[in-house]
Short mmCIF file of C-alpha atoms and ligand atoms in Angstrom, two decimals:
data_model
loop_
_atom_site.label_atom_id
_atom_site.label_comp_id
_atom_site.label_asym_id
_atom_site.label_seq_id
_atom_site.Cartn_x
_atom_site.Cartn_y
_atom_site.Cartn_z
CA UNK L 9 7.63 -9.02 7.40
CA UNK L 10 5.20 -11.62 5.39
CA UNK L 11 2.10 -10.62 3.43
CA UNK L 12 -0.31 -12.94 2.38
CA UNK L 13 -2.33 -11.15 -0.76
CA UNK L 14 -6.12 -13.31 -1.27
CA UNK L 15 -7.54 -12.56 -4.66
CA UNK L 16 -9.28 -14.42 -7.22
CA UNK L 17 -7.15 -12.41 -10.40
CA UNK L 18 -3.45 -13.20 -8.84
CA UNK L 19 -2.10 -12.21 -12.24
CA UNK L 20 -3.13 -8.20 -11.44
CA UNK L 21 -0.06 -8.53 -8.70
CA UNK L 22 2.47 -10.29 -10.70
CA UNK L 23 4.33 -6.95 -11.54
CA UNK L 24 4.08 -4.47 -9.18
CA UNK L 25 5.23 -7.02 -6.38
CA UNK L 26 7.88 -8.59 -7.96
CA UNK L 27 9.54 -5.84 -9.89
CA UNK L 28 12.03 -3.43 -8.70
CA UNK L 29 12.37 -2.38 -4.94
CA UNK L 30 9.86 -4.51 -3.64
CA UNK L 31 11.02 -7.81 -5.99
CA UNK L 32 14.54 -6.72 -4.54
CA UNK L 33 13.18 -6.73 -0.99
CA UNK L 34 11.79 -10.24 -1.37
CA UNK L 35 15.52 -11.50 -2.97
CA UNK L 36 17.32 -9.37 -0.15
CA UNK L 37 14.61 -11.60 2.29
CA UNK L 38 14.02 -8.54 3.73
CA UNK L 39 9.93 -9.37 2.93
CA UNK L 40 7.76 -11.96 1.69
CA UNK L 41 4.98 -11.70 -0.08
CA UNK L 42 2.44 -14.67 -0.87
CA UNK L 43 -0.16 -14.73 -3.95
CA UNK L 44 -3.17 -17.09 -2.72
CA UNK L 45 -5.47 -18.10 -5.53
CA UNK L 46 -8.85 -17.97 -4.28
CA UNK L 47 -10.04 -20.49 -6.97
CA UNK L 48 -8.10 -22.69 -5.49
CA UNK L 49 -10.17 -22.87 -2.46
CA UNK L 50 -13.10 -23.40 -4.09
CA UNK L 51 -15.46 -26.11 -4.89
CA UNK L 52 -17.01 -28.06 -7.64
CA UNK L 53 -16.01 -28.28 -11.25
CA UNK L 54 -15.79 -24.77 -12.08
CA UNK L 55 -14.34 -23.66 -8.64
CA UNK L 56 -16.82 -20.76 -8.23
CA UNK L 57 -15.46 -17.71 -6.02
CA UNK L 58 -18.59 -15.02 -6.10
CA UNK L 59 -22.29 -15.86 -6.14
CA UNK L 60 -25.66 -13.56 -7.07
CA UNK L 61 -26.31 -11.38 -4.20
CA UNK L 62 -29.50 -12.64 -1.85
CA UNK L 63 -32.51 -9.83 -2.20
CA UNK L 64 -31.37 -9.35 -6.05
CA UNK L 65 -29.76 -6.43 -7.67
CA UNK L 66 -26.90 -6.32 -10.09
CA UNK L 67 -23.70 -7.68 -9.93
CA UNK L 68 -22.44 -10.90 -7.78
CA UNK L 69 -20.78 -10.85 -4.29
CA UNK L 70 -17.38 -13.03 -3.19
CA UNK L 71 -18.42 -16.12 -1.79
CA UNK L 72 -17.86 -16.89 2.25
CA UNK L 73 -16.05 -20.48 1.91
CA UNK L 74 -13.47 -19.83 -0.59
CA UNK L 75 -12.22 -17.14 1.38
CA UNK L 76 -12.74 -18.14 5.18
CA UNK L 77 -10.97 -21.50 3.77
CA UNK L 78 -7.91 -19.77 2.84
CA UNK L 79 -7.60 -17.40 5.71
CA UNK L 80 -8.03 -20.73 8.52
CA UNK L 81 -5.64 -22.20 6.48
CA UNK L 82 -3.13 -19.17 6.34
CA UNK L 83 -4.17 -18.51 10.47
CA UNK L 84 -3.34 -22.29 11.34
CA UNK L 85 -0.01 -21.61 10.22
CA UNK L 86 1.32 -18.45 11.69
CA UNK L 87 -0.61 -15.73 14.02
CA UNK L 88 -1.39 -12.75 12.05
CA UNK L 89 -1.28 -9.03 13.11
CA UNK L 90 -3.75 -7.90 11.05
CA UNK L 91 -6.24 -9.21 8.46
CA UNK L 92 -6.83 -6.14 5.85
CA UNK L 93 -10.03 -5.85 3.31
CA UNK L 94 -9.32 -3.80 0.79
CA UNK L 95 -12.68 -2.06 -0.23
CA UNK L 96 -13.73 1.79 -1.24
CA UNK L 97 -15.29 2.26 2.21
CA UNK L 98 -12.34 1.70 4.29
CA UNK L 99 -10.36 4.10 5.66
CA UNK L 100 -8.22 6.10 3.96
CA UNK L 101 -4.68 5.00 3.70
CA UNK L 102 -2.15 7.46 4.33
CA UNK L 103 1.41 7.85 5.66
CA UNK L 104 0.55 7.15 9.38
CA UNK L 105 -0.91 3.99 8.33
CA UNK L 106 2.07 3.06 6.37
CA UNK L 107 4.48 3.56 9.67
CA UNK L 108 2.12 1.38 11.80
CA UNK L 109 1.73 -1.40 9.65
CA UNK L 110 5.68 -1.57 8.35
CA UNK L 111 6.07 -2.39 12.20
CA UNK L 112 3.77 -5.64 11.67
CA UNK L 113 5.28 -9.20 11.24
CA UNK L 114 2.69 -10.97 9.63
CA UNK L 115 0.12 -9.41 7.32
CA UNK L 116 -2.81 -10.72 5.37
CA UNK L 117 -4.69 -8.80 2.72
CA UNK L 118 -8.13 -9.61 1.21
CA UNK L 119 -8.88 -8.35 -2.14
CA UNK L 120 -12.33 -7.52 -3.08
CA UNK L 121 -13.92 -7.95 -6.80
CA UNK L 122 -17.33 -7.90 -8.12
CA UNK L 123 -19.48 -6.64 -5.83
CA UNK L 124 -17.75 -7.03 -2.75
CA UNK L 125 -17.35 -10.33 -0.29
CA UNK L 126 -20.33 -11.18 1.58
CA UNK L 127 -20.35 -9.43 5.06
CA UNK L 128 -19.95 -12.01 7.39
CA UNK L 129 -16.37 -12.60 6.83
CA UNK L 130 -16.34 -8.93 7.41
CA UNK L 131 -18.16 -9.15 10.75
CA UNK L 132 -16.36 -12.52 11.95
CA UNK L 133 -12.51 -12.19 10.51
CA UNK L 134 -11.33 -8.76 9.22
CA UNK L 135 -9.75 -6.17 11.82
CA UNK L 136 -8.99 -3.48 9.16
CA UNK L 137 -10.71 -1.82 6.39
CA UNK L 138 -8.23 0.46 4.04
CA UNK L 139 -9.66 2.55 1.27
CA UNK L 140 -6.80 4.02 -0.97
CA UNK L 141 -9.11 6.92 -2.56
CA UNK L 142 -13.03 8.01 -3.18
CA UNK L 143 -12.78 6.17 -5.93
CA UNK L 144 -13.86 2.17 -7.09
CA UNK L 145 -11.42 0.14 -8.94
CA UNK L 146 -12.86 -2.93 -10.47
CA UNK L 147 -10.81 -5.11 -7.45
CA UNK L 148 -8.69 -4.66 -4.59
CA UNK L 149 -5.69 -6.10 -6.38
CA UNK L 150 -3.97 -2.52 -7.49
CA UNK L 151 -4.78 -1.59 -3.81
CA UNK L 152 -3.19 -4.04 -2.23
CA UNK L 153 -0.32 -3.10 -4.26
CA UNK L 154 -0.29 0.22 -3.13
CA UNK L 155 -0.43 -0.17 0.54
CA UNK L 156 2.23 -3.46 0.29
CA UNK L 157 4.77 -1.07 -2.07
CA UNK L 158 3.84 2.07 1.02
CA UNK L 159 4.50 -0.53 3.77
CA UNK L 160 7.70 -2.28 2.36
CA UNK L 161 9.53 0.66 1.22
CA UNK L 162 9.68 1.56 4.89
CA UNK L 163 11.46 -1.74 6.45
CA UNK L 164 15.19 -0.68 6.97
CA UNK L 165 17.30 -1.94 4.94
CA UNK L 166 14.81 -2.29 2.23
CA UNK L 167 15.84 1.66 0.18
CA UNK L 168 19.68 1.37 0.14
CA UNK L 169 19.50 5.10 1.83
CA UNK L 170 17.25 4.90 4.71
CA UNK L 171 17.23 8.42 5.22
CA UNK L 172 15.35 9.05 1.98
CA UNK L 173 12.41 7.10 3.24
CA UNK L 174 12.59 8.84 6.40
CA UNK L 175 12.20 12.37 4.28
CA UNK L 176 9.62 11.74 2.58
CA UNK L 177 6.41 13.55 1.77
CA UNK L 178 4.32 13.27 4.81
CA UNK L 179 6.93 12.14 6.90
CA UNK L 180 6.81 15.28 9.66
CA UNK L 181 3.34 16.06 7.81
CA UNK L 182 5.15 18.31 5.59
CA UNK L 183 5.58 17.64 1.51
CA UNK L 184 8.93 17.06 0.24
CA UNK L 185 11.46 19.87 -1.18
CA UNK L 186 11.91 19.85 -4.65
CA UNK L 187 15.06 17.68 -5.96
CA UNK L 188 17.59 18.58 -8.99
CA UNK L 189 20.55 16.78 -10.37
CA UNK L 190 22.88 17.38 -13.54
CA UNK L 191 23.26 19.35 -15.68
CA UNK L 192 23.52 22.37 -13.44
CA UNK L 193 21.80 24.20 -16.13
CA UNK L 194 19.49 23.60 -18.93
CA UNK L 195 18.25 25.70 -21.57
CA UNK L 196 19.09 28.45 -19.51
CA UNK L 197 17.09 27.05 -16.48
CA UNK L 198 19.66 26.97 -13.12
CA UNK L 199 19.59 25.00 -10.63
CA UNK L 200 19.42 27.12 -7.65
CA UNK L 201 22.73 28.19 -6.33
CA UNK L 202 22.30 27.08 -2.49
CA UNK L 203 22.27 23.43 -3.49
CA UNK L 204 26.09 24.23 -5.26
CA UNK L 205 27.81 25.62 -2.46
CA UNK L 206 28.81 22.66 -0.46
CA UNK L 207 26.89 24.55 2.80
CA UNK L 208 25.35 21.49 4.28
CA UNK L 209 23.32 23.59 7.13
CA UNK L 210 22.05 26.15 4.34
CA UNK L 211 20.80 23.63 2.14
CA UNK L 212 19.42 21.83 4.83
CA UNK L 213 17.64 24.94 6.00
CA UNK L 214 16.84 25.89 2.45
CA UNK L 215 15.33 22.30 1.91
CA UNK L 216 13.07 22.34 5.04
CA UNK L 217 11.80 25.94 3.86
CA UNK L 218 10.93 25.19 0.82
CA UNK L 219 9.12 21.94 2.43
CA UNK L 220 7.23 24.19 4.77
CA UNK L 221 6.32 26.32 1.47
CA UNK L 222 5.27 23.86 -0.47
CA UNK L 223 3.15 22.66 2.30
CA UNK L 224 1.67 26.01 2.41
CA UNK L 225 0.63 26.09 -1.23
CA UNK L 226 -0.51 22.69 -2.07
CA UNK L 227 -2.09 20.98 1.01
CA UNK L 228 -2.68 23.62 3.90
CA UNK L 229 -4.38 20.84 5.43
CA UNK L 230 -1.17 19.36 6.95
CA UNK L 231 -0.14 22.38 8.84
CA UNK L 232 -3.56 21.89 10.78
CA UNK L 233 -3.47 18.26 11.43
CA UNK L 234 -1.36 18.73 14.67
N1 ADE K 313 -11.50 -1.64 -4.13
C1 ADE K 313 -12.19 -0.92 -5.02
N2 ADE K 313 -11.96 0.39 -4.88
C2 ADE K 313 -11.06 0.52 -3.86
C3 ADE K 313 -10.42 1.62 -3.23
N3 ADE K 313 -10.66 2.88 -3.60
N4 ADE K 313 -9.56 1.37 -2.22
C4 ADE K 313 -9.34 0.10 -1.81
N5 ADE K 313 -9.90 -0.97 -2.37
C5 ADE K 313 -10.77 -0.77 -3.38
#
């Protein structure tokens, strides 16, 4: 899988794409991520990305060449599967979206800041519109980290165990069973005794109980989704 990340603060993704599973993804070649500088696609001496908005108000709005510059550039290359915004009134990312988009070869994400970009290249290039909360970061940079990190993680080969990808929360809409390891006891707390015996079919039943319970207490909303 390749993503192509557009953004006019590339710094923001530095980190979170290139350290730990996902930078060992990208060594393993098992994904490939690409930073694009918006700036870089922009004109005049002080390569300006975002503009005042027309009709007024506060705040300034991404500029339409910059960006459609980059993405005909990106699209002349390869063919892309889907071409993401990142923006508060997208849809909301979740699990389901995750599995679909792992599935994708090529991938390009927009990043909004300031204000937004102005809504043509919504109109005339983007096919998908991912929220990651009712909330507003200041850009779509930690976003875009998010839903690369969600999609990644899922590409086989990419967790050493591919079963624990394959149990996690919201895999089977169900929340994962809690998880202990050594000591066996601590300050008197115990691990519970089912996960000592060796009974692979009890703990496994024991797991997907307490998965179901968990479920139950903290986001009923699951059980209903069927
Ligand atoms: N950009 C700003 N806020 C965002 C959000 N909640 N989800 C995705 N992109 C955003």
């Amino acid at each position: 899988m390749r993503i192509d990340i557009l953004t006019v603060v590339p710094e923001v993704l530095e980190s979170p794409l290139n350290t730990s599973i996902l930078g060992r993804a990208q060594q393993k070649g098992k994904a490939e991520i690409h930073v694009h500088n918006l700036r870089e696609y922009a004109e005049g001496k002080y390569r300006q990305v975002d503009d005042y908005p027309f009709g007024g108000g506060a705040g300034m709005v991404m500029m339409i060449e910059p960006v459609v510059k980059c993405i005909e550039k990106l699209q002349s290359e390869r063919q892309y599967d889907e071409l993401i915004y990142m923006c508060p009134d997208g849809e909301r990312f979740n699990q389901k979206t995750a599995n679909s988009l792992s599935l994708k070869e090529n991938l390009i994400i927009l990043c909004g800041h300031y204000k937004g970009i102005d809504e043509r290249i919504r109109e005339h290039f983007i096919t998908k519109e991912i929220s990651i909360g009712d909330y507003v970061l200041t850009g779509g940079e930690l976003a875009a980290a998010v839903v690369s990190d969600a999609i990644i993680r899922l590409i086989p080969g990419v967790i050493s165990d591919e079963e624990s990808a394959l149990s996690d929360s919201f895999q089977d809409d169900l929340l994962a069973p809690p998880e202990y390891t050594r000591p066996a006891e601590f300050r008197g707390w115990k691990v519970p005794d089912i996960l000592l015996s060796g009974h692979a079919k009890n703990i496994e039943d024991w797991r997907h109980d307490q998965a179901v319970k968990r479920t139950e207490e903290r986001r009923p909303d699951l059980l209903d989704s069927e």
